[in-house]
C-alpha cells in the first residue's frame, strides 16, 4: 500500500531512508493492532480530495439534493472512523465532522438562532443552518472570525438576555450512534460550555456590555440533555473542547469553569470526561483550578505549542487517578514527528502520572493540517521523507503509544531518526547569503523617511483622487473557464503564448468593467493566481508545494498552504509582467498586488528548525525586491496584503509584544525604500483588530483596507474611543462572503457611520475582502451600488461646504 503511496515501483530509484519508511508504514497500516492508549483530538472534514467542498457547493448551487450532500458526508465520516480504528487508535473522536463549522454546530445544538432567521422550534435543518453561515437574499450572515491563532474561521454566536435555548440539533448523538453501528466505539466531542460563551458576542441590539457568560445557567440544561442521550446510547467517554483555558482568564471566567463542571457532575456520573485544551500552555493558576475538578477524568494538553506545560506538570504535579492526554504529535504542521524526542517527553510524564493513566495524543485537531500524503504526486522523495499529514500522524500517535507500552518497533523508529537527520543535514535547507542578509536587518527599524501626512499630500498631487475614493481589494471572480486555462497551462496542454493571451483577455475584461463602474483605483483581478500565498511561494526558493494538501479555512473554502522547508529568496520578479500589462490598459491608477511576509508565513506550513521571525525576515527581503521592481515599472499604488497579521498574535499577552514587534518590522522592511509619491496599501480581514490598532498604525502604510461590515462595524468603536488615525483607511462597506447584494442606501449608511468617526480626506470605500469566491452576477450589482453610494455621499458633502 505505502509503496504506491510513495511511488516506490522501483526501490533503487529512491533513498534507503524513504524506502524503509515506506515498508514500515505499510506494516503499520496492514496489521490489526491492539488498542493502545492513543487518542486523536479531531480530524479533517473536507476529505482527501475535497469531496465535502464540492458536495456543499453543488448543493448551494441547486445542482444536487440534501440527500446527495448527506451521502457524501456519511461516506467521509465512515472512512475517517474506519481509518483510525484500523490504525489502532483507542479513543476515536466523533462529532468533529461539520457541514460548515463546529461552533455553528453548537449554536444549532443549543437552538441559539438569532431572531432574523425566523427559527421557531424543532430540529434545525440546512436552510436555517446555512443561512446563519452564509446569509441569504434577505438576511445577513452571522459574523465570522479566526479560531484562536489559526487560519480557520468560525461563526460567532450572537447572544442576548432574551436568547431562547432549546435542544435543536441531535448531531452529537446521531453521529455517535452512526459510528457504533459500524462497530466503532467513539468519544463524542462537544465544544465546552464556557468556551462557547467566551467566544460569543452580544447580539444585535443588545448592550455591548452584556456578557454572554451570564447565560451559563441557561445553556447547561441543554448540555445535560445531550449528555443523557449519549449515556443512553452507550458512550463511555465524552470530550469537552475548552481551548479558552489556555488564555489569560479573569477570575470570574475561571470560576465559570468550576461552576459549569460542578453543575454537570451528576449528569456526567458514570462517564469518563476529557477536557481538551490546545494551541498554548495552560496558565499555572488555571491548571491548578481545572485539575482539581472532581467531575473530570482526564485533561488534554498541547505539548507542542505549550512549551512550558511539561515543566508545569513536573513542578505542580498531577492529580492521582486522572488521565493525562499528552499532545506530542503536532496537529498544526506537516513535519514528521521526532519520535525519539516525543518518547523522552512521554517517559517523563509517565513517571509522574503512571503508566496506565498516560494517553498519547495530537496537540490539537488534525483539521489544521493536510489530509494524506498518499495523494501527493509531485513532492520529491527527500521532502516526502520529512513529512506527515493527518493520516500519517494517526500512525505516529499509535507508534508512540505502542512504544510506551513496550512494543516499540525499532526499525520504524530508526527510519524516523534517519529522516530527521537527513532534514538537518540537507544542503537545500540552508542559504548562507540569505541568512546573513536577514541577520543584518536587525540594525534598523526600516521606517520611511517622511511621515504619512506628507506622503499622502505628495501622492494626492500625483494621483488626483476624489474624496471617498473607491477601490476593491484585489481578486475578481475566478470562473470555471479561468481555472481551466490555468490547469491546462500547468499540464502543458496549452502553450505559454496561449496562456498569456487568455490571461490578458481576462485582465482586459476586469479593467473595462471597473472603468464602466467608475471605480477610482483599479486592480487587475489576479486571474493568473491560484491562491494569494501559493502563487508567491511557487516563485520563491525554499518552498515546496502539494497537489492535494488542502486545509479548510471556512465553510467550503480550502487553502493549500505551501511548505517552507529552507531559506527563502526571490530568484526573479513575480508580478511585474502582469501589473505593467494591466496598467497599460488604463489611465487610472492600477494597484500592484502582493502578499505580505507575515501573511505568507502564517498561511504556510513553516519550518520548525529556526524561529519564525527569522523566516519572516527572509520573506520580507524577497517582497522588498518585488516592491522596488514594481515601482521602477511605473506602478504608483502597491498593495501588500497582511490579512493574517492579527492571526499570528500569540494567545498569551506576555508573548504578544515580541510578535508584534517583528511582524510589523517585517512589513516595514518591504516598502521602506519607495518614494513618497508611491502609495503603499495593506489589507486585513476577519479578525479582531481593535486590540492591536496601535501596531497597525505602526506599520506606517499609506492606506489600509480592513474588514468591517460582517463584524457589525466593530472596528469603528476603536475610533469612537479616541484613537487618532492619520493614514488612509477603508473599512469594508459590504460582506463578500455572502451572496447577498447590499443596496446603495445600506452602503451609504455604513459610510456615514464611518464619517462620524473618521476624517473625510482619509476615508476610502471598498468591500470587506477580495471577490474571488463570488460570481459576476453578484459582484457587478454590489460594486455598482458601492460606487453609487460613494458618489451620493460626495454630493452631500459638497453641498454642506
XYZ file of N, CA, C and O in Angstrom, residues 14 26 48 57 68 135 159 165 181 201-202 296 311 320 375 395-396 427 459 489 547 554 600 661 709 727:
104
model
N 15.146 5.419 -5.134
C 14.873 6.295 -4.017
C 15.838 6.042 -2.870
O 16.395 4.954 -2.743
N 3.764 0.769 5.808
C 2.879 -0.241 5.232
C 2.547 -1.305 6.269
O 1.408 -1.741 6.420
N -9.956 13.725 1.509
C -8.611 13.776 0.925
C -8.535 14.537 -0.387
O -7.485 15.054 -0.745
N -20.880 22.911 -2.423
C -21.094 23.938 -3.440
C -22.116 23.491 -4.477
O -22.881 24.314 -4.990
N -28.043 13.930 -1.472
C -26.735 13.770 -2.116
C -25.623 14.279 -1.204
O -24.575 13.638 -1.050
N -25.716 33.715 5.079
C -26.731 34.696 4.744
C -27.569 34.209 3.580
O -27.349 33.128 3.026
N -25.613 36.319 21.145
C -26.450 36.001 22.300
C -26.881 37.260 23.039
O -26.194 38.282 23.003
N -33.033 29.164 24.423
C -32.263 27.960 24.133
C -33.183 26.740 24.123
O -34.091 26.618 24.945
N -22.853 1.797 15.050
C -23.466 0.839 14.132
C -22.424 0.191 13.228
O -22.637 -0.906 12.701
N -20.667 36.737 21.179
C -20.726 38.196 21.276
C -22.171 38.616 21.554
O -23.120 37.844 21.295
N -22.377 39.821 22.081
C -23.741 40.298 22.275
C -24.467 40.410 20.933
O -23.896 40.863 19.941
N -14.049 15.606 36.238
C -13.211 15.413 35.058
C -12.287 14.215 35.262
O -11.591 14.111 36.271
N 7.136 21.287 32.135
C 7.707 21.796 33.385
C 6.620 22.076 34.411
O 6.822 21.875 35.618
N -3.828 12.312 41.259
C -3.801 10.848 41.208
C -5.106 10.315 40.639
O -6.193 10.843 40.919
N -1.896 11.086 -1.455
C -2.416 11.802 -2.625
C -1.391 12.720 -3.272
O -1.724 13.465 -4.189
N -0.849 7.369 12.477
C 0.082 6.253 12.621
C 1.164 6.582 13.637
O 1.550 5.740 14.456
N 1.658 7.825 13.606
C 2.685 8.224 14.576
C 2.169 8.134 16.009
O 2.889 7.673 16.906
N 21.624 20.038 2.158
C 22.139 21.335 1.692
C 21.067 22.249 1.118
O 21.268 23.458 1.023
N 1.227 62.097 -2.726
C 0.527 61.090 -3.528
C -0.733 61.674 -4.160
O -1.053 61.375 -5.328
N -2.508 25.019 -18.630
C -1.155 25.545 -18.788
C -0.172 24.772 -17.905
O 0.928 24.418 -18.338
N -0.067 18.684 -4.139
C -1.153 18.610 -5.111
C -2.495 18.637 -4.391
O -3.439 19.300 -4.814
N -12.735 28.067 5.889
C -14.089 28.269 6.419
C -15.061 27.622 5.450
O -14.811 27.570 4.243
N 2.291 35.445 4.295
C 2.903 34.274 3.661
C 3.385 33.305 4.729
O 3.194 32.085 4.625
N 6.269 43.210 17.377
C 7.478 43.950 17.018
C 8.093 43.413 15.731
O 8.353 44.168 14.787
N -17.729 45.186 7.737
C -19.188 45.079 7.680
C -19.706 43.780 8.293
O -20.717 43.779 8.995
N -3.539 58.006 8.576
C -3.345 57.463 7.229
C -4.701 57.206 6.574
O -5.758 57.319 7.210
